[in-house]
Amino acid sequence: MPSTEFPRPGVTADVILFTLSRGTLRVLLVRRRNPPHRGRWALPGGFVEIDEPLEDAARRELREETGVAVKALEQLYTFGDPRRDPRSRVITVAYFALIDSERLRLRPASDAADASWHPVFRLPRLAFDHREIVGVALRRLRAKLAYSTVGFHLLPERFTLTELQRVYEIILRRRLDKRNFRRSVLSLNLLRPASGSRKNGAHRPARLYSFRRSRTMILEGQII
């Protein structure tokens, strides 16, 4: 029989969902219905049930609070500052993903009074240590740009290099040199030429590309 001599911390699972919308990087937040921090925005998440795997808890809380179901979540980090939750000693395991928000309809429920997408660089006051968690997730996302097919989740099946560069610039929040970007991204061997072209204004039609499926599968464990 397990000993009950030592106090047991609570465990929660929180989810950071990023999307690109209206020209900016956004994160999905819920407005808390209950204390602590009632009325404040927070990441979707909640307590892990005693017989529940961590990732299952993250998926369940996300679905219950926002109506969103995701296929793949990546474990980000474990946050365990003893003072992060005023109720008791609570450790949270954070998961994150990148998603196309245009295909989603948010349905806040459970203990969430509302759910909406917020600009990452203009966040409202967040509950708990959730601003710190978003910051860690953003750093992970930016690091992945160098080696993964992160744009696969944000672009149509066929896209121009200009559209791909814009995704990188929004996430990095800085302008990139067009020539250097194209040389670098093509050297990764993540893309293949696609049929057709796309005309943008008075400029000549731009070549279309798509992600190499075989390369995408190889990197699946690293894709956001």
mmCIF file with all atom_site columns, C-alpha atoms in Angstrom:
data_model
loop_
_atom_site.group_PDB
_atom_site.id
_atom_site.type_symbol
_atom_site.label_atom_id
_atom_site.label_alt_id
_atom_site.label_comp_id
_atom_site.label_asym_id
_atom_site.label_entity_id
_atom_site.label_seq_id
_atom_site.pdbx_PDB_ins_code
_atom_site.Cartn_x
_atom_site.Cartn_y
_atom_site.Cartn_z
_atom_site.occupancy
_atom_site.B_iso_or_equiv
_atom_site.pdbx_formal_charge
_atom_site.auth_seq_id
_atom_site.auth_comp_id
_atom_site.auth_asym_id
_atom_site.auth_atom_id
_atom_site.pdbx_PDB_model_num
ATOM 1   C CA . MET A 1 1   ? 0.000   0.000  0.000   1.00 0.00 ? 1   MET A CA 1
ATOM 2   C CA . PRO A 1 2   ? 1.544   3.388  -0.964  1.00 0.00 ? 2   PRO A CA 1
ATOM 3   C CA . SER A 1 3   ? 2.651   5.624  1.856   1.00 0.00 ? 3   SER A CA 1
ATOM 4   C CA . THR A 1 4   ? 0.697   8.810  2.556   1.00 0.00 ? 4   THR A CA 1
ATOM 5   C CA . GLU A 1 5   ? 3.373   10.252 4.817   1.00 0.00 ? 5   GLU A CA 1
ATOM 6   C CA . PHE A 1 6   ? 4.461   12.926 2.325   1.00 0.00 ? 6   PHE A CA 1
ATOM 7   C CA . PRO A 1 7   ? 2.205   15.575 0.761   1.00 0.00 ? 7   PRO A CA 1
ATOM 8   C CA . ARG A 1 8   ? 1.353   15.056 -2.897  1.00 0.00 ? 8   ARG A CA 1
ATOM 9   C CA . PRO A 1 9   ? 1.498   17.941 -5.407  1.00 0.00 ? 9   PRO A CA 1
ATOM 10  C CA . GLY A 1 10  ? -1.300  18.398 -7.911  1.00 0.00 ? 10  GLY A CA 1
ATOM 11  C CA . VAL A 1 11  ? -0.556  17.950 -11.622 1.00 0.00 ? 11  VAL A CA 1
ATOM 12  C CA . THR A 1 12  ? -2.136  19.903 -14.472 1.00 0.00 ? 12  THR A CA 1
ATOM 13  C CA . ALA A 1 13  ? -1.733  19.889 -18.244 1.00 0.00 ? 13  ALA A CA 1
ATOM 14  C CA . ASP A 1 14  ? -1.783  23.151 -20.216 1.00 0.00 ? 14  ASP A CA 1
ATOM 15  C CA . VAL A 1 15  ? -1.917  23.621 -23.993 1.00 0.00 ? 15  VAL A CA 1
ATOM 16  C CA . ILE A 1 16  ? -0.371  26.358 -26.135 1.00 0.00 ? 16  ILE A CA 1
ATOM 17  C CA . LEU A 1 17  ? -1.980  26.522 -29.589 1.00 0.00 ? 17  LEU A CA 1
ATOM 18  C CA . PHE A 1 18  ? -0.396  28.920 -32.072 1.00 0.00 ? 18  PHE A CA 1
ATOM 19  C CA . THR A 1 19  ? -1.920  30.112 -35.332 1.00 0.00 ? 19  THR A CA 1
ATOM 20  C CA . LEU A 1 20  ? -1.275  32.775 -37.965 1.00 0.00 ? 20  LEU A CA 1
ATOM 21  C CA . SER A 1 21  ? -4.277  35.019 -38.472 1.00 0.00 ? 21  SER A CA 1
ATOM 22  C CA . ARG A 1 22  ? -4.707  38.506 -39.938 1.00 0.00 ? 22  ARG A CA 1
ATOM 23  C CA . GLY A 1 23  ? -0.966  38.872 -40.409 1.00 0.00 ? 23  GLY A CA 1
ATOM 24  C CA . THR A 1 24  ? 0.135   38.069 -36.868 1.00 0.00 ? 24  THR A CA 1
ATOM 25  C CA . LEU A 1 25  ? 1.017   35.123 -34.642 1.00 0.00 ? 25  LEU A CA 1
ATOM 26  C CA . ARG A 1 26  ? -1.777  34.348 -32.175 1.00 0.00 ? 26  ARG A CA 1
ATOM 27  C CA . VAL A 1 27  ? -2.309  32.010 -29.223 1.00 0.00 ? 27  VAL A CA 1
ATOM 28  C CA . LEU A 1 28  ? -5.573  30.458 -28.035 1.00 0.00 ? 28  LEU A CA 1
ATOM 29  C CA . LEU A 1 29  ? -6.693  31.650 -24.594 1.00 0.00 ? 29  LEU A CA 1
ATOM 30  C CA . VAL A 1 30  ? -9.706  31.010 -22.386 1.00 0.00 ? 30  VAL A CA 1
ATOM 31  C CA . ARG A 1 31  ? -11.295 33.354 -19.856 1.00 0.00 ? 31  ARG A CA 1
ATOM 32  C CA . ARG A 1 32  ? -11.458 31.692 -16.464 1.00 0.00 ? 32  ARG A CA 1
ATOM 33  C CA . ARG A 1 33  ? -14.928 31.246 -15.020 1.00 0.00 ? 33  ARG A CA 1
ATOM 34  C CA . ASN A 1 34  ? -13.792 30.174 -11.545 1.00 0.00 ? 34  ASN A CA 1
ATOM 35  C CA . PRO A 1 35  ? -11.202 31.317 -8.982  1.00 0.00 ? 35  PRO A CA 1
ATOM 36  C CA . PRO A 1 36  ? -8.314  31.689 -8.695  1.00 0.00 ? 36  PRO A CA 1
ATOM 37  C CA . HIS A 1 37  ? -7.833  34.470 -11.260 1.00 0.00 ? 37  HIS A CA 1
ATOM 38  C CA . ARG A 1 38  ? -11.540 34.449 -12.175 1.00 0.00 ? 38  ARG A CA 1
ATOM 39  C CA . GLY A 1 39  ? -12.155 36.564 -15.270 1.00 0.00 ? 39  GLY A CA 1
ATOM 40  C CA . ARG A 1 40  ? -8.503  36.543 -16.316 1.00 0.00 ? 40  ARG A CA 1
ATOM 41  C CA . TRP A 1 41  ? -7.272  34.994 -19.579 1.00 0.00 ? 41  TRP A CA 1
ATOM 42  C CA . ALA A 1 42  ? -5.324  31.744 -19.371 1.00 0.00 ? 42  ALA A CA 1
ATOM 43  C CA . LEU A 1 43  ? -4.090  28.839 -21.438 1.00 0.00 ? 43  LEU A CA 1
ATOM 44  C CA . PRO A 1 44  ? -6.547  25.957 -21.876 1.00 0.00 ? 44  PRO A CA 1
ATOM 45  C CA . GLY A 1 45  ? -5.774  23.281 -19.303 1.00 0.00 ? 45  GLY A CA 1
ATOM 46  C CA . GLY A 1 46  ? -6.673  21.666 -16.013 1.00 0.00 ? 46  GLY A CA 1
ATOM 47  C CA . PHE A 1 47  ? -5.994  18.906 -13.525 1.00 0.00 ? 47  PHE A CA 1
ATOM 48  C CA . VAL A 1 48  ? -4.918  15.442 -14.629 1.00 0.00 ? 48  VAL A CA 1
ATOM 49  C CA . GLU A 1 49  ? -7.199  12.654 -13.438 1.00 0.00 ? 49  GLU A CA 1
ATOM 50  C CA . ILE A 1 50  ? -5.626  9.905  -11.334 1.00 0.00 ? 50  ILE A CA 1
ATOM 51  C CA . ASP A 1 51  ? -5.764  7.233  -14.056 1.00 0.00 ? 51  ASP A CA 1
ATOM 52  C CA . GLU A 1 52  ? -5.228  9.538  -17.049 1.00 0.00 ? 52  GLU A CA 1
ATOM 53  C CA . PRO A 1 53  ? -2.102  9.813  -19.241 1.00 0.00 ? 53  PRO A CA 1
ATOM 54  C CA . LEU A 1 54  ? -0.723  13.352 -19.376 1.00 0.00 ? 54  LEU A CA 1
ATOM 55  C CA . GLU A 1 55  ? -1.297  13.920 -23.090 1.00 0.00 ? 55  GLU A CA 1
ATOM 56  C CA . ASP A 1 56  ? -4.829  12.571 -22.840 1.00 0.00 ? 56  ASP A CA 1
ATOM 57  C CA . ALA A 1 57  ? -5.501  15.101 -20.090 1.00 0.00 ? 57  ALA A CA 1
ATOM 58  C CA . ALA A 1 58  ? -4.168  17.923 -22.277 1.00 0.00 ? 58  ALA A CA 1
ATOM 59  C CA . ARG A 1 59  ? -6.415  16.865 -25.170 1.00 0.00 ? 59  ARG A CA 1
ATOM 60  C CA . ARG A 1 60  ? -9.442  16.494 -22.901 1.00 0.00 ? 60  ARG A CA 1
ATOM 61  C CA . GLU A 1 61  ? -9.032  19.899 -21.282 1.00 0.00 ? 61  GLU A CA 1
ATOM 62  C CA . LEU A 1 62  ? -8.495  21.573 -24.643 1.00 0.00 ? 62  LEU A CA 1
ATOM 63  C CA . ARG A 1 63  ? -11.623 19.944 -26.050 1.00 0.00 ? 63  ARG A CA 1
ATOM 64  C CA . GLU A 1 64  ? -13.738 20.691 -22.978 1.00 0.00 ? 64  GLU A CA 1
ATOM 65  C CA . GLU A 1 65  ? -12.701 24.340 -22.713 1.00 0.00 ? 65  GLU A CA 1
ATOM 66  C CA . THR A 1 66  ? -12.539 25.353 -26.379 1.00 0.00 ? 66  THR A CA 1
ATOM 67  C CA . GLY A 1 67  ? -14.165 22.633 -28.490 1.00 0.00 ? 67  GLY A CA 1
ATOM 68  C CA . VAL A 1 68  ? -10.853 22.131 -30.339 1.00 0.00 ? 68  VAL A CA 1
ATOM 69  C CA . ALA A 1 69  ? -9.459  18.655 -31.038 1.00 0.00 ? 69  ALA A CA 1
ATOM 70  C CA . VAL A 1 70  ? -5.877  18.288 -32.299 1.00 0.00 ? 70  VAL A CA 1
ATOM 71  C CA . LYS A 1 71  ? -4.106  15.289 -33.812 1.00 0.00 ? 71  LYS A CA 1
ATOM 72  C CA . ALA A 1 72  ? -0.597  15.994 -32.555 1.00 0.00 ? 72  ALA A CA 1
ATOM 73  C CA . LEU A 1 73  ? 0.707   17.689 -29.433 1.00 0.00 ? 73  LEU A CA 1
ATOM 74  C CA . GLU A 1 74  ? 4.347   18.113 -28.519 1.00 0.00 ? 74  GLU A CA 1
ATOM 75  C CA . GLN A 1 75  ? 5.421   18.164 -24.899 1.00 0.00 ? 75  GLN A CA 1
ATOM 76  C CA . LEU A 1 76  ? 7.094   21.499 -24.241 1.00 0.00 ? 76  LEU A CA 1
ATOM 77  C CA . TYR A 1 77  ? 8.324   21.721 -20.654 1.00 0.00 ? 77  TYR A CA 1
ATOM 78  C CA . THR A 1 78  ? 7.384   21.109 -17.025 1.00 0.00 ? 78  THR A CA 1
ATOM 79  C CA . PHE A 1 79  ? 6.769   24.163 -14.846 1.00 0.00 ? 79  PHE A CA 1
ATOM 80  C CA . GLY A 1 80  ? 7.020   23.651 -11.095 1.00 0.00 ? 80  GLY A CA 1
ATOM 81  C CA . ASP A 1 81  ? 7.589   26.892 -9.204  1.00 0.00 ? 81  ASP A CA 1
ATOM 82  C CA . PRO A 1 82  ? 6.059   26.204 -5.750  1.00 0.00 ? 82  PRO A CA 1
ATOM 83  C CA . ARG A 1 83  ? 4.255   29.584 -5.869  1.00 0.00 ? 83  ARG A CA 1
ATOM 84  C CA . ARG A 1 84  ? 2.796   29.305 -9.377  1.00 0.00 ? 84  ARG A CA 1
ATOM 85  C CA . ASP A 1 85  ? -0.701  28.378 -8.119  1.00 0.00 ? 85  ASP A CA 1
ATOM 86  C CA . PRO A 1 86  ? -2.201  30.094 -5.040  1.00 0.00 ? 86  PRO A CA 1
ATOM 87  C CA . ARG A 1 87  ? -4.396  27.072 -4.232  1.00 0.00 ? 87  ARG A CA 1
ATOM 88  C CA . SER A 1 88  ? -1.692  24.500 -3.501  1.00 0.00 ? 88  SER A CA 1
ATOM 89  C CA . ARG A 1 89  ? 1.520   22.956 -4.833  1.00 0.00 ? 89  ARG A CA 1
ATOM 90  C CA . VAL A 1 90  ? 0.706   22.384 -8.513  1.00 0.00 ? 90  VAL A CA 1
ATOM 91  C CA . ILE A 1 91  ? 3.082   21.215 -11.249 1.00 0.00 ? 91  ILE A CA 1
ATOM 92  C CA . THR A 1 92  ? 2.014   21.691 -14.857 1.00 0.00 ? 92  THR A CA 1
ATOM 93  C CA . VAL A 1 93  ? 3.161   19.884 -17.983 1.00 0.00 ? 93  VAL A CA 1
ATOM 94  C CA . ALA A 1 94  ? 2.781   22.105 -21.043 1.00 0.00 ? 94  ALA A CA 1
ATOM 95  C CA . TYR A 1 95  ? 2.048   20.903 -24.585 1.00 0.00 ? 95  TYR A CA 1
ATOM 96  C CA . PHE A 1 96  ? 1.967   22.932 -27.769 1.00 0.00 ? 96  PHE A CA 1
ATOM 97  C CA . ALA A 1 97  ? 0.972   22.739 -31.414 1.00 0.00 ? 97  ALA A CA 1
ATOM 98  C CA . LEU A 1 98  ? 0.518   24.874 -34.501 1.00 0.00 ? 98  LEU A CA 1
ATOM 99  C CA . ILE A 1 99  ? -2.910  24.882 -36.117 1.00 0.00 ? 99  ILE A CA 1
ATOM 100 C CA . ASP A 1 100 ? -4.928  26.485 -38.911 1.00 0.00 ? 100 ASP A CA 1
ATOM 101 C CA . SER A 1 101 ? -7.523  28.514 -37.006 1.00 0.00 ? 101 SER A CA 1
ATOM 102 C CA . GLU A 1 102 ? -9.581  29.249 -40.132 1.00 0.00 ? 102 GLU A CA 1
ATOM 103 C CA . ARG A 1 103 ? -10.969 25.705 -40.015 1.00 0.00 ? 103 ARG A CA 1
ATOM 104 C CA . LEU A 1 104 ? -12.027 25.892 -36.365 1.00 0.00 ? 104 LEU A CA 1
ATOM 105 C CA . ARG A 1 105 ? -15.118 27.081 -34.545 1.00 0.00 ? 105 ARG A CA 1
ATOM 106 C CA . LEU A 1 106 ? -14.436 27.743 -30.877 1.00 0.00 ? 106 LEU A CA 1
ATOM 107 C CA . ARG A 1 107 ? -17.008 26.490 -28.362 1.00 0.00 ? 107 ARG A CA 1
ATOM 108 C CA . PRO A 1 108 ? -16.032 27.488 -24.810 1.00 0.00 ? 108 PRO A CA 1
ATOM 109 C CA . ALA A 1 109 ? -17.411 25.177 -22.149 1.00 0.00 ? 109 ALA A CA 1
ATOM 110 C CA . SER A 1 110 ? -16.422 23.510 -18.867 1.00 0.00 ? 110 SER A CA 1
ATOM 111 C CA . ASP A 1 111 ? -14.897 26.190 -16.587 1.00 0.00 ? 111 ASP A CA 1
ATOM 112 C CA . ALA A 1 112 ? -14.090 28.586 -19.463 1.00 0.00 ? 112 ALA A CA 1
ATOM 113 C CA . ALA A 1 113 ? -16.344 31.631 -19.845 1.00 0.00 ? 113 ALA A CA 1
ATOM 114 C CA . ASP A 1 114 ? -14.908 32.484 -23.263 1.00 0.00 ? 114 ASP A CA 1
ATOM 115 C CA . ALA A 1 115 ? -12.239 31.381 -25.751 1.00 0.00 ? 115 ALA A CA 1
ATOM 116 C CA . SER A 1 116 ? -10.495 33.435 -28.424 1.00 0.00 ? 116 SER A CA 1
ATOM 117 C CA . TRP A 1 117 ? -7.231  33.996 -30.320 1.00 0.00 ? 117 TRP A CA 1
ATOM 118 C CA . HIS A 1 118 ? -4.885  36.702 -28.996 1.00 0.00 ? 118 HIS A CA 1
ATOM 119 C CA . PRO A 1 119 ? -1.783  38.301 -30.579 1.00 0.00 ? 119 PRO A CA 1
ATOM 120 C CA . VAL A 1 120 ? 1.290   36.729 -28.987 1.00 0.00 ? 120 VAL A CA 1
ATOM 121 C CA . PHE A 1 121 ? 3.112   40.066 -28.859 1.00 0.00 ? 121 PHE A CA 1
ATOM 122 C CA . ARG A 1 122 ? 0.170   41.917 -27.237 1.00 0.00 ? 122 ARG A CA 1
ATOM 123 C CA . LEU A 1 123 ? -1.033  39.486 -24.598 1.00 0.00 ? 123 LEU A CA 1
ATOM 124 C CA . PRO A 1 124 ? -3.532  40.512 -21.924 1.00 0.00 ? 124 PRO A CA 1
ATOM 125 C CA . ARG A 1 125 ? -2.723  39.923 -18.273 1.00 0.00 ? 125 ARG A CA 1
ATOM 126 C CA . LEU A 1 126 ? -2.597  36.134 -17.891 1.00 0.00 ? 126 LEU A CA 1
ATOM 127 C CA . ALA A 1 127 ? -3.370  33.834 -14.965 1.00 0.00 ? 127 ALA A CA 1
ATOM 128 C CA . PHE A 1 128 ? -0.704  31.883 -13.090 1.00 0.00 ? 128 PHE A CA 1
ATOM 129 C CA . ASP A 1 129 ? 2.668   31.777 -14.928 1.00 0.00 ? 129 ASP A CA 1
ATOM 130 C CA . HIS A 1 130 ? 1.051   31.415 -18.339 1.00 0.00 ? 130 HIS A CA 1
ATOM 131 C CA . ARG A 1 131 ? 2.872   34.399 -19.862 1.00 0.00 ? 131 ARG A CA 1
ATOM 132 C CA . GLU A 1 132 ? 6.159   32.639 -19.075 1.00 0.00 ? 132 GLU A CA 1
ATOM 133 C CA . ILE A 1 133 ? 4.841   29.416 -20.620 1.00 0.00 ? 133 ILE A CA 1
ATOM 134 C CA . VAL A 1 134 ? 3.847   31.208 -23.828 1.00 0.00 ? 134 VAL A CA 1
ATOM 135 C CA . GLY A 1 135 ? 7.336   32.724 -23.980 1.00 0.00 ? 135 GLY A CA 1
ATOM 136 C CA . VAL A 1 136 ? 9.008   29.319 -23.706 1.00 0.00 ? 136 VAL A CA 1
ATOM 137 C CA . ALA A 1 137 ? 6.716   27.943 -26.429 1.00 0.00 ? 137 ALA A CA 1
ATOM 138 C CA . LEU A 1 138 ? 7.530   30.867 -28.711 1.00 0.00 ? 138 LEU A CA 1
ATOM 139 C CA . ARG A 1 139 ? 11.264  30.251 -28.312 1.00 0.00 ? 139 ARG A CA 1
ATOM 140 C CA . ARG A 1 140 ? 10.763  26.574 -29.160 1.00 0.00 ? 140 ARG A CA 1
ATOM 141 C CA . LEU A 1 141 ? 8.702   27.478 -32.223 1.00 0.00 ? 141 LEU A CA 1
ATOM 142 C CA . ARG A 1 142 ? 11.343  29.883 -33.487 1.00 0.00 ? 142 ARG A CA 1
ATOM 143 C CA . ALA A 1 143 ? 14.095  27.317 -32.996 1.00 0.00 ? 143 ALA A CA 1
ATOM 144 C CA . LYS A 1 144 ? 12.189  24.797 -35.100 1.00 0.00 ? 144 LYS A CA 1
ATOM 145 C CA . LEU A 1 145 ? 12.079  27.097 -38.099 1.00 0.00 ? 145 LEU A CA 1
ATOM 146 C CA . ALA A 1 146 ? 15.684  26.150 -38.871 1.00 0.00 ? 146 ALA A CA 1
ATOM 147 C CA . TYR A 1 147 ? 15.069  22.449 -39.416 1.00 0.00 ? 147 TYR A CA 1
ATOM 148 C CA . SER A 1 148 ? 11.388  21.455 -39.535 1.00 0.00 ? 148 SER A CA 1
ATOM 149 C CA . THR A 1 149 ? 8.428   21.810 -41.901 1.00 0.00 ? 149 THR A CA 1
ATOM 150 C CA . VAL A 1 150 ? 6.681   24.206 -39.560 1.00 0.00 ? 150 VAL A CA 1
ATOM 151 C CA . GLY A 1 151 ? 4.958   25.977 -42.468 1.00 0.00 ? 151 GLY A CA 1
ATOM 152 C CA . PHE A 1 152 ? 3.157   22.763 -43.397 1.00 0.00 ? 152 PHE A CA 1
ATOM 153 C CA . HIS A 1 153 ? 0.455   23.651 -40.861 1.00 0.00 ? 153 HIS A CA 1
ATOM 154 C CA . LEU A 1 154 ? 0.054   27.253 -41.974 1.00 0.00 ? 154 LEU A CA 1
ATOM 155 C CA . LEU A 1 155 ? 0.089   27.201 -45.763 1.00 0.00 ? 155 LEU A CA 1
ATOM 156 C CA . PRO A 1 156 ? -2.073  25.723 -48.516 1.00 0.00 ? 156 PRO A CA 1
ATOM 157 C CA . GLU A 1 157 ? -0.838  22.562 -50.202 1.00 0.00 ? 157 GLU A CA 1
ATOM 158 C CA . ARG A 1 158 ? 0.860   24.664 -52.890 1.00 0.00 ? 158 ARG A CA 1
ATOM 159 C CA . PHE A 1 159 ? 2.508   27.975 -52.028 1.00 0.00 ? 159 PHE A CA 1
ATOM 160 C CA . THR A 1 160 ? 5.112   30.466 -53.216 1.00 0.00 ? 160 THR A CA 1
ATOM 161 C CA . LEU A 1 161 ? 8.460   31.091 -51.553 1.00 0.00 ? 161 LEU A CA 1
ATOM 162 C CA . THR A 1 162 ? 7.260   34.608 -50.791 1.00 0.00 ? 162 THR A CA 1
ATOM 163 C CA . GLU A 1 163 ? 4.305   33.198 -48.830 1.00 0.00 ? 163 GLU A CA 1
ATOM 164 C CA . LEU A 1 164 ? 6.627   30.843 -46.953 1.00 0.00 ? 164 LEU A CA 1
ATOM 165 C CA . GLN A 1 165 ? 9.036   33.679 -46.158 1.00 0.00 ? 165 GLN A CA 1
ATOM 166 C CA . ARG A 1 166 ? 6.145   35.725 -44.784 1.00 0.00 ? 166 ARG A CA 1
ATOM 167 C CA . VAL A 1 167 ? 5.323   32.907 -42.329 1.00 0.00 ? 167 VAL A CA 1
ATOM 168 C CA . TYR A 1 168 ? 8.915   32.970 -41.067 1.00 0.00 ? 168 TYR A CA 1
ATOM 169 C CA . GLU A 1 169 ? 8.949   36.756 -40.783 1.00 0.00 ? 169 GLU A CA 1
ATOM 170 C CA . ILE A 1 170 ? 5.725   36.829 -38.761 1.00 0.00 ? 170 ILE A CA 1
ATOM 171 C CA . ILE A 1 171 ? 7.026   34.217 -36.311 1.00 0.00 ? 171 ILE A CA 1
ATOM 172 C CA . LEU A 1 172 ? 10.512  35.737 -36.018 1.00 0.00 ? 172 LEU A CA 1
ATOM 173 C CA . ARG A 1 173 ? 9.077   39.285 -36.038 1.00 0.00 ? 173 ARG A CA 1
ATOM 174 C CA . ARG A 1 174 ? 11.753  40.621 -38.361 1.00 0.00 ? 174 ARG A CA 1
ATOM 175 C CA . ARG A 1 175 ? 12.426  41.033 -42.058 1.00 0.00 ? 175 ARG A CA 1
ATOM 176 C CA . LEU A 1 176 ? 14.510  38.430 -43.876 1.00 0.00 ? 176 LEU A CA 1
ATOM 177 C CA . ASP A 1 177 ? 16.727  38.911 -46.886 1.00 0.00 ? 177 ASP A CA 1
ATOM 178 C CA . LYS A 1 178 ? 14.871  37.402 -49.836 1.00 0.00 ? 178 LYS A CA 1
ATOM 179 C CA . ARG A 1 179 ? 17.906  35.900 -51.578 1.00 0.00 ? 179 ARG A CA 1
ATOM 180 C CA . ASN A 1 180 ? 19.431  34.394 -48.427 1.00 0.00 ? 180 ASN A CA 1
ATOM 181 C CA . PHE A 1 181 ? 16.087  33.003 -47.297 1.00 0.00 ? 181 PHE A CA 1
ATOM 182 C CA . ARG A 1 182 ? 15.429  31.235 -50.582 1.00 0.00 ? 182 ARG A CA 1
ATOM 183 C CA . ARG A 1 183 ? 18.911  29.783 -50.728 1.00 0.00 ? 183 ARG A CA 1
ATOM 184 C CA . SER A 1 184 ? 18.683  28.521 -47.148 1.00 0.00 ? 184 SER A CA 1
ATOM 185 C CA . VAL A 1 185 ? 15.186  27.036 -47.336 1.00 0.00 ? 185 VAL A CA 1
ATOM 186 C CA . LEU A 1 186 ? 15.864  25.273 -50.650 1.00 0.00 ? 186 LEU A CA 1
ATOM 187 C CA . SER A 1 187 ? 19.093  23.780 -49.255 1.00 0.00 ? 187 SER A CA 1
ATOM 188 C CA . LEU A 1 188 ? 17.075  21.980 -46.547 1.00 0.00 ? 188 LEU A CA 1
ATOM 189 C CA . ASN A 1 189 ? 15.490  19.780 -49.238 1.00 0.00 ? 189 ASN A CA 1
ATOM 190 C CA . LEU A 1 190 ? 12.069  20.155 -47.583 1.00 0.00 ? 190 LEU A CA 1
ATOM 191 C CA . LEU A 1 191 ? 10.342  21.497 -50.713 1.00 0.00 ? 191 LEU A CA 1
ATOM 192 C CA . ARG A 1 192 ? 9.620   20.255 -54.198 1.00 0.00 ? 192 ARG A CA 1
ATOM 193 C CA . PRO A 1 193 ? 8.376   22.243 -57.223 1.00 0.00 ? 193 PRO A CA 1
ATOM 194 C CA . ALA A 1 194 ? 4.611   21.981 -57.730 1.00 0.00 ? 194 ALA A CA 1
ATOM 195 C CA . SER A 1 195 ? 2.602   22.399 -60.897 1.00 0.00 ? 195 SER A CA 1
ATOM 196 C CA . GLY A 1 196 ? 1.312   25.813 -61.879 1.00 0.00 ? 196 GLY A CA 1
ATOM 197 C CA . SER A 1 197 ? 2.178   29.333 -60.770 1.00 0.00 ? 197 SER A CA 1
ATOM 198 C CA . ARG A 1 198 ? 0.534   32.201 -58.905 1.00 0.00 ? 198 ARG A CA 1
ATOM 199 C CA . LYS A 1 199 ? 0.294   35.809 -60.055 1.00 0.00 ? 199 LYS A CA 1
ATOM 200 C CA . ASN A 1 200 ? 0.381   38.576 -57.480 1.00 0.00 ? 200 ASN A CA 1
ATOM 201 C CA . GLY A 1 201 ? -0.495  42.019 -58.794 1.00 0.00 ? 201 GLY A CA 1
ATOM 202 C CA . ALA A 1 202 ? 1.712   43.353 -61.579 1.00 0.00 ? 202 ALA A CA 1
ATOM 203 C CA . HIS A 1 203 ? 4.566   40.973 -60.808 1.00 0.00 ? 203 HIS A CA 1
ATOM 204 C CA . ARG A 1 204 ? 5.286   38.000 -63.017 1.00 0.00 ? 204 ARG A CA 1
ATOM 205 C CA . PRO A 1 205 ? 3.765   34.672 -61.900 1.00 0.00 ? 205 PRO A CA 1
ATOM 206 C CA . ALA A 1 206 ? 5.659   32.990 -59.066 1.00 0.00 ? 206 ALA A CA 1
ATOM 207 C CA . ARG A 1 207 ? 6.581   29.304 -59.034 1.00 0.00 ? 207 ARG A CA 1
ATOM 208 C CA . LEU A 1 208 ? 4.601   27.112 -56.629 1.00 0.00 ? 208 LEU A CA 1
ATOM 209 C CA . TYR A 1 209 ? 6.104   24.626 -54.193 1.00 0.00 ? 209 TYR A CA 1
ATOM 210 C CA . SER A 1 210 ? 4.850   21.958 -51.810 1.00 0.00 ? 210 SER A CA 1
ATOM 211 C CA . PHE A 1 211 ? 6.454   20.116 -48.936 1.00 0.00 ? 211 PHE A CA 1
ATOM 212 C CA . ARG A 1 212 ? 8.097   16.788 -49.655 1.00 0.00 ? 212 ARG A CA 1
ATOM 213 C CA . ARG A 1 213 ? 5.825   14.196 -48.037 1.00 0.00 ? 213 ARG A CA 1
ATOM 214 C CA . SER A 1 214 ? 8.649   11.750 -47.400 1.00 0.00 ? 214 SER A CA 1
ATOM 215 C CA . ARG A 1 215 ? 10.701  14.450 -45.680 1.00 0.00 ? 215 ARG A CA 1
ATOM 216 C CA . THR A 1 216 ? 7.658   15.554 -43.700 1.00 0.00 ? 216 THR A CA 1
ATOM 217 C CA . MET A 1 217 ? 7.153   12.018 -42.412 1.00 0.00 ? 217 MET A CA 1
ATOM 218 C CA . ILE A 1 218 ? 10.817  11.769 -41.397 1.00 0.00 ? 218 ILE A CA 1
ATOM 219 C CA . LEU A 1 219 ? 10.484  14.967 -39.373 1.00 0.00 ? 219 LEU A CA 1
ATOM 220 C CA . GLU A 1 220 ? 7.051   14.173 -37.976 1.00 0.00 ? 220 GLU A CA 1
ATOM 221 C CA . GLY A 1 221 ? 8.363   13.833 -34.455 1.00 0.00 ? 221 GLY A CA 1
ATOM 222 C CA . GLN A 1 222 ? 9.756   17.363 -34.709 1.00 0.00 ? 222 GLN A CA 1
ATOM 223 C CA . ILE A 1 223 ? 6.900   19.068 -36.529 1.00 0.00 ? 223 ILE A CA 1
ATOM 224 C CA . ILE A 1 224 ? 4.785   21.453 -34.530 1.00 0.00 ? 224 ILE A CA 1
#
